[in-house]
Coordinates of C-alpha atoms in Angstrom, one line a residue:
X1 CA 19.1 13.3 15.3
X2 CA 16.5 14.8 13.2
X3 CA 13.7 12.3 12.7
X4 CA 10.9 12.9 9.4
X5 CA 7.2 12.8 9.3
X6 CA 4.2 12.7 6.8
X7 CA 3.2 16.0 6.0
X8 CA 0.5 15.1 3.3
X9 CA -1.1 12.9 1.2
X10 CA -2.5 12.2 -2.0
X11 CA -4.5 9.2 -4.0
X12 CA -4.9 8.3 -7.9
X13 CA -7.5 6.1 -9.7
X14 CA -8.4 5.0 -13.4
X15 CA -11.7 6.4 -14.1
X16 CA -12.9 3.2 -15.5
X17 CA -14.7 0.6 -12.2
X18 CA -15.3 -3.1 -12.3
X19 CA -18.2 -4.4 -11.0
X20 CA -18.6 -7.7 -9.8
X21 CA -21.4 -7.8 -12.2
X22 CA -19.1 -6.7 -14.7
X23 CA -16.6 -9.7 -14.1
X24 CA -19.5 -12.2 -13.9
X25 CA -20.0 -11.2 -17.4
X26 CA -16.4 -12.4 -18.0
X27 CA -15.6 -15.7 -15.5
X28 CA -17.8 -18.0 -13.6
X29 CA -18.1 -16.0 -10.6
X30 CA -21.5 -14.0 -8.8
X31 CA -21.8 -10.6 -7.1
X32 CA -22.2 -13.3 -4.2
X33 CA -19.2 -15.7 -4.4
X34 CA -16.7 -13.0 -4.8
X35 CA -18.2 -11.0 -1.9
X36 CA -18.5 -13.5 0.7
X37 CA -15.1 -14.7 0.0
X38 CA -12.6 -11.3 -0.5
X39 CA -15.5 -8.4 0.5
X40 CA -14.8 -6.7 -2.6
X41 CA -17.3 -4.9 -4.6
X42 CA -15.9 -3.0 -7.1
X43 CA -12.1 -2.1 -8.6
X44 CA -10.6 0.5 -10.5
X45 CA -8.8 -0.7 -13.7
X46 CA -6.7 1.6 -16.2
X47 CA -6.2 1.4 -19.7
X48 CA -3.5 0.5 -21.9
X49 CA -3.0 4.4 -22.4
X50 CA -2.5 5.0 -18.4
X51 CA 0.8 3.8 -17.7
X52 CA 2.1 2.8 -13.9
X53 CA 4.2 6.0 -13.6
X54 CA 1.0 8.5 -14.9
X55 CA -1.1 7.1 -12.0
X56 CA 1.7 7.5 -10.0
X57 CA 2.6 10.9 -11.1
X58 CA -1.4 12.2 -10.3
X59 CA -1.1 10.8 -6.7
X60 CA 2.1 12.4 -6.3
X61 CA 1.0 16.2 -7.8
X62 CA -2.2 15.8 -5.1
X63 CA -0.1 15.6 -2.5
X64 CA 2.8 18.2 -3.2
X65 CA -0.3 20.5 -3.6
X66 CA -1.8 19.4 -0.3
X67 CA 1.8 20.2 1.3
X68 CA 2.2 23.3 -0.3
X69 CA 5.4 22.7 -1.8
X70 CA 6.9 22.8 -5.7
X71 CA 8.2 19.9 -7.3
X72 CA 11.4 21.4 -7.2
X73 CA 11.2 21.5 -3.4
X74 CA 12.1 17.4 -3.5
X75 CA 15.4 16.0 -3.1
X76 CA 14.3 12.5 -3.7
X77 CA 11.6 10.2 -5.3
X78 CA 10.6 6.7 -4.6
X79 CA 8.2 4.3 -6.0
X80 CA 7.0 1.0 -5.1
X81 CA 6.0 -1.0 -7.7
X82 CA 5.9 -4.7 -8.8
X83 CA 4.1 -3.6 -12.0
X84 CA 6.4 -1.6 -14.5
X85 CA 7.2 -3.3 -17.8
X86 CA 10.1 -0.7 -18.6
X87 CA 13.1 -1.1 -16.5
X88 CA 14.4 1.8 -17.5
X89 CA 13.6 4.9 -17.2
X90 CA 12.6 4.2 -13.6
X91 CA 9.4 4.7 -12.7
X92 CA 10.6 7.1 -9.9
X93 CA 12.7 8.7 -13.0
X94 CA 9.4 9.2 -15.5
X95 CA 7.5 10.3 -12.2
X96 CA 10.0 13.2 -11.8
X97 CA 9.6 14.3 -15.2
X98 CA 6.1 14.3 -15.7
X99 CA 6.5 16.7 -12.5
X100 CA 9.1 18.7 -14.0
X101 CA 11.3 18.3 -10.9
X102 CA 14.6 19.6 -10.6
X103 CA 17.2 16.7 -9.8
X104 CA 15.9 14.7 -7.1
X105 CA 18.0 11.2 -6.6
X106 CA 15.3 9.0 -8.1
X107 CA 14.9 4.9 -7.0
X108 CA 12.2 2.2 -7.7
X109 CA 11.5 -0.4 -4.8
X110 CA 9.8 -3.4 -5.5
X111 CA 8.7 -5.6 -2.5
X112 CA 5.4 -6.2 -4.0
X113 CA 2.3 -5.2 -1.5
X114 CA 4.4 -4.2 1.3
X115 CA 6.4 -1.9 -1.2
X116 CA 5.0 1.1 0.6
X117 CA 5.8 0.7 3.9
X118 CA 9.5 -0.3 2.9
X119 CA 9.9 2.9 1.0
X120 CA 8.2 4.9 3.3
X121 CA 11.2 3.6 5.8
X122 CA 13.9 4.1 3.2
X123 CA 12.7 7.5 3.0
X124 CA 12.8 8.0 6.8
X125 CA 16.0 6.4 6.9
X126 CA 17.6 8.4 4.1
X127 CA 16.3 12.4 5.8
X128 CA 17.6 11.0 9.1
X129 CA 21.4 10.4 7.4
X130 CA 21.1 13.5 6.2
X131 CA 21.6 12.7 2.6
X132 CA 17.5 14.0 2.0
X133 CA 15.0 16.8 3.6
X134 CA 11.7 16.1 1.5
X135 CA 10.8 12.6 -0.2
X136 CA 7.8 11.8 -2.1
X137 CA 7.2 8.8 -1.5
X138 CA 4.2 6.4 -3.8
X139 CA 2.8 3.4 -4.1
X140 CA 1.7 2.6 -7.1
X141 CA 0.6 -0.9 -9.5
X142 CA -1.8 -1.7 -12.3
X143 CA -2.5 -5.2 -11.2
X144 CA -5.1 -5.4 -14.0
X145 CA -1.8 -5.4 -16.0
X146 CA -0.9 -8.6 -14.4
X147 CA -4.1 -10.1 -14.4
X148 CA -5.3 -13.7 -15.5
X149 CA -8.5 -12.4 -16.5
X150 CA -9.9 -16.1 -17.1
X151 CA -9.0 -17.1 -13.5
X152 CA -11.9 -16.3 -11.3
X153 CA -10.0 -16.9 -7.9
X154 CA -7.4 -14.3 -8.3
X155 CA -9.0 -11.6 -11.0
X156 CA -11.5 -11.1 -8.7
X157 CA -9.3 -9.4 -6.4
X158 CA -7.3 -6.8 -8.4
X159 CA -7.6 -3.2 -9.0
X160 CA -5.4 -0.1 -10.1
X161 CA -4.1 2.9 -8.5
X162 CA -1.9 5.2 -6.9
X163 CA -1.1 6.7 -3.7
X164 CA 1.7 9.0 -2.5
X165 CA 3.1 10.7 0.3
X166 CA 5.1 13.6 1.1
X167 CA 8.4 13.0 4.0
X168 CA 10.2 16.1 5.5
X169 CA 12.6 16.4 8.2
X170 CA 11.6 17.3 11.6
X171 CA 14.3 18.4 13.8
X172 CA 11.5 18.6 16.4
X173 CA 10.8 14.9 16.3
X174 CA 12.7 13.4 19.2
X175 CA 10.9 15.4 21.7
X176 CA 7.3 15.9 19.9
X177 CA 5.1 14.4 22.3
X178 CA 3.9 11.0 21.5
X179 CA 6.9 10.1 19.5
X180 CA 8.2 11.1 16.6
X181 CA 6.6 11.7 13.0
X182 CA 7.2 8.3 11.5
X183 CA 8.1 5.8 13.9
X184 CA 10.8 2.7 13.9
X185 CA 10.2 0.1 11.2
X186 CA 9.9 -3.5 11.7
X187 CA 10.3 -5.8 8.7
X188 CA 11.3 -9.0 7.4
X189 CA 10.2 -12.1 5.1
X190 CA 9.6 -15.7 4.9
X191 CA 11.9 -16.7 2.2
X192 CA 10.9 -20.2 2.1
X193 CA 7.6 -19.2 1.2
X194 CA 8.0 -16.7 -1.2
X195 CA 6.3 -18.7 -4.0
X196 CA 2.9 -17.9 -2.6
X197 CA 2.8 -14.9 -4.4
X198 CA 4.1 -14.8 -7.8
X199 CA 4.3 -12.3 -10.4
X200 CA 6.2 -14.1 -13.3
X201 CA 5.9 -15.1 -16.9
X202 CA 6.1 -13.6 -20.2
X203 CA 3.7 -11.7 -20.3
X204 CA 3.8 -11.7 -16.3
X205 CA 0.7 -13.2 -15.1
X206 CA -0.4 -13.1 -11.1
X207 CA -0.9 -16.3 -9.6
X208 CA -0.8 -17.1 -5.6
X209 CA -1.3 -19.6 -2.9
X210 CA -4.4 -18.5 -1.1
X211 CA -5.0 -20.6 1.6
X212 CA -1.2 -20.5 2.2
X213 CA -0.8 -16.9 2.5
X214 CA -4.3 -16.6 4.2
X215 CA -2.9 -18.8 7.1
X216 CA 0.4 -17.0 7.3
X217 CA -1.6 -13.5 7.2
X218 CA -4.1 -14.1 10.6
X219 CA -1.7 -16.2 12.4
X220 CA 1.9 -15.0 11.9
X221 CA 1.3 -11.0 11.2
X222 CA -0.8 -10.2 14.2
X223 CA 2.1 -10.9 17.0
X224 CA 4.5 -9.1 14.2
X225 CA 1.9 -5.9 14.0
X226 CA 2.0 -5.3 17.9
X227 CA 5.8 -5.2 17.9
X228 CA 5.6 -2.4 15.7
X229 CA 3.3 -0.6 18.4
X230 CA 6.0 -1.7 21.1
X231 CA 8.8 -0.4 18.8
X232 CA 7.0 3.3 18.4
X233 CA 6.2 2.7 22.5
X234 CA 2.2 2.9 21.4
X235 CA 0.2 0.6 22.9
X236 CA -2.5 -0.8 20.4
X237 CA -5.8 0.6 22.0
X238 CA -4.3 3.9 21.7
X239 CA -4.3 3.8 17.7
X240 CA -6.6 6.0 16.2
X241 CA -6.3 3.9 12.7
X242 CA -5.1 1.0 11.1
X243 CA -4.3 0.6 7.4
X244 CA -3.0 -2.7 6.8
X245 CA -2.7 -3.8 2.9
X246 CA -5.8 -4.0 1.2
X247 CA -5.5 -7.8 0.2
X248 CA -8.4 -9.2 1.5
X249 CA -11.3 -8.2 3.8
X250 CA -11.3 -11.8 5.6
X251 CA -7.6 -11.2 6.0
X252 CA -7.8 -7.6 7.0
X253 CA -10.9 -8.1 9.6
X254 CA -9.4 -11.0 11.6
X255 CA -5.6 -9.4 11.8
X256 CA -6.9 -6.2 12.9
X257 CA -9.4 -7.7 15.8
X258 CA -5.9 -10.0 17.2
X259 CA -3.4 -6.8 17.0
X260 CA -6.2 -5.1 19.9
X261 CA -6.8 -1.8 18.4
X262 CA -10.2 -1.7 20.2
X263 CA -10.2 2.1 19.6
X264 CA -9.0 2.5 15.9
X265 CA -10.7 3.1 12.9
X266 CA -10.3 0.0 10.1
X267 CA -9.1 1.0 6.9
X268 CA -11.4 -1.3 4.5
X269 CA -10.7 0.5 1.4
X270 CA -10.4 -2.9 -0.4
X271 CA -14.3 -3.0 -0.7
X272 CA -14.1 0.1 -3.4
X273 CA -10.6 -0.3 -4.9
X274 CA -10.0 -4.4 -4.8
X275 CA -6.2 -5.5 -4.0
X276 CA -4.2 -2.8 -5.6
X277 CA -0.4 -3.9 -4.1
X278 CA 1.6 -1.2 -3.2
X279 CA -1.1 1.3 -3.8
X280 CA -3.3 -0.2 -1.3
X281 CA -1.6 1.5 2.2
X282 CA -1.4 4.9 0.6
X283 CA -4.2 5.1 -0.9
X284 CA -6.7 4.0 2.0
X285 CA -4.9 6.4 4.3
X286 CA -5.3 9.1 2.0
X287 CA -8.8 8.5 2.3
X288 CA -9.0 8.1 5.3
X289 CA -7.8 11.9 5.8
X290 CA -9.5 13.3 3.1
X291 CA -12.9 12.2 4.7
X292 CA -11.5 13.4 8.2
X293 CA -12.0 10.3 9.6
X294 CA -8.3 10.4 11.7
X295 CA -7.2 13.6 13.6
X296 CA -4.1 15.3 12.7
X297 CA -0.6 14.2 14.9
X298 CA -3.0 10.9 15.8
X299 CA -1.3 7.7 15.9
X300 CA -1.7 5.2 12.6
X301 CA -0.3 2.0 12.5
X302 CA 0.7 1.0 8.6
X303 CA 1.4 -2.2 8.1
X304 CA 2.5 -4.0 4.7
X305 CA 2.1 -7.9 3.8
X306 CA 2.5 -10.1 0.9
X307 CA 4.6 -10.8 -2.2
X308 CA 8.0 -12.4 -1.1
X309 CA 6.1 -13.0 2.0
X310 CA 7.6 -10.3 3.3
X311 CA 6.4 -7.8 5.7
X312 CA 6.9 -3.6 7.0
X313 CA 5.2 -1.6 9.8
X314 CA 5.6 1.6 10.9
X315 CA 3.1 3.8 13.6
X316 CA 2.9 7.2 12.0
X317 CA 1.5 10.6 13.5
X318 CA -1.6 11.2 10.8
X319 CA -0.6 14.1 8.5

């Protein structure tokens, strides 16, 4: 069967940064509080003229030029989002037009902050029925969108941006040493708990159950994450990196240290770019391979948590 892989990457953000100095200005909240509680310092936040699918269209072109491909060259286009106000056109259908592509099947997916993951396992799904040979795949949400700017324990945490990835087909990918390109998903939800995270209103406003989801996140995700290692038949010290979603640094730390990947490289991208949904995976990976931080064909475990309480994980080979 031929199995897919990520052959490059790219990442999008609004000019414009948030300091924590700059929200002071606007809530009760100090440089101090917000960093000893979430670990972020700063967040990028776009304005009313950069809509979800331009940031999403920027991280996209960056990585159809690091793949050296044409738009043309894709036969399909996903985007995970939670953010678009428009419900149509899609943002996967505005995406392909601002690229000029040629008639790629187009398809939004909204699972919130896990939205990446999930798409990026549709995608491998999809090239391995045959029905698609190269995906671009992105992650994009203006949370500031969202945003109850007057509530200090959830503005504090958001941020915009975009990150994208391009999926070919590997006929090679059964028998590439160390397993194939992109790796068995594993994912699922807590239904009952899906209010934690909410994303409703008119205007839609953010809203969530902290300690809730904080709980569920370092007790519940960290067996979940080593399943995904099992499923790809990595064990977790052999990671070179884990990119979990940028939610929360006290989340992120403490899920890391219990998955065991003694050897791998933390993604901690939150610190610069806040909670940015499904942006966050893509876009600290990205990063983490611009900088050359992870080796090429090195094993990456992505792993997606949050709205819907739902979760994805896949172990990729690093592009």
């Amino acid at each position: 069967m031929t199995g897919s892989r990520v052959v490059a990457l790219g990442h999008y953000q609004p000019a414009k940064v948030l300091t924590n100095d700059d929200l002071a200005a606007m809530v009760d909240t100090s440089d101090e509080w917000i960093t000893s509680r979430v670990g972020i310092k700063t967040r990028h936040v776009g304005g009313p003229d950069e809509p979800v699918d331009e940031l999403a269209a920027h991280a996209g072109a960056k990585a159809l030029a690091a793949a050296g491909l044409q738009p043309s060259d894709i036969d399909l286009v996903l985007v995970a989002t939670s953010t678009a106000i428009d419900r149509s056109p899609s943002m996967s259908a505005r995406v392909a037009a601002r690229l000029s592509m040629g008639s790629p099947a187009v398809m939004d997916i909204n699972v919130v902050c896990s939205g990446f993951t999930h798409a990026l396992a549709v995608a491998d799904h999809t090239i391995r029925a045959g029905a698609a040979t190269r995906a671009l795949v992105i992650g994009a949400d203006k949370m500031g969108d969202i945003a109850d700017w007057t509530d200090r324990t959830t503005c504090v945490l958001l941020g915009d941006g975009a990150g994208a990835a391009v999926v070919t087909a590997d006929p090679s990918a059964p028998d590439t040493p160390g397993g194939p390109g992109i790796g068995p998903v594993l994912w699922g939800s807590v239904p009952e708990m899906g209010n934690a995270v909410r994303i409703e209103g008119t205007p839609p406003r953010f809203a969530q159950e902290g300690q809730s989801v904080y709980r569920w996140a370092t007790t519940q995700l960290p067996p979940i994450a080593r399943k995904v290692c099992e499923k790809a038949g990595v064990v977790p010290e052999d990671l070179a990196a884990v990119v979990l979603h940028q939610a929360n640094l006290r989340i992120i730390e403490p899920v890391a240290r219990k998955i065991g990947a003694v050897n791998a490289i933390i993604a901690r991208d939150v610190v610069d770019s806040g909670n940015t949904s499904a942006a966050s995976i893509p876009m600290a990976l990205s990063k983490l391979v611009e900088r050359g931080e992870v080796a090429s064909g090195a094993p990456v475990l992505l792993f997606g948590f949050g709205g819907n309480l739902s979760y994805a994980g896949q172990v990729i080979r690093c592009p």
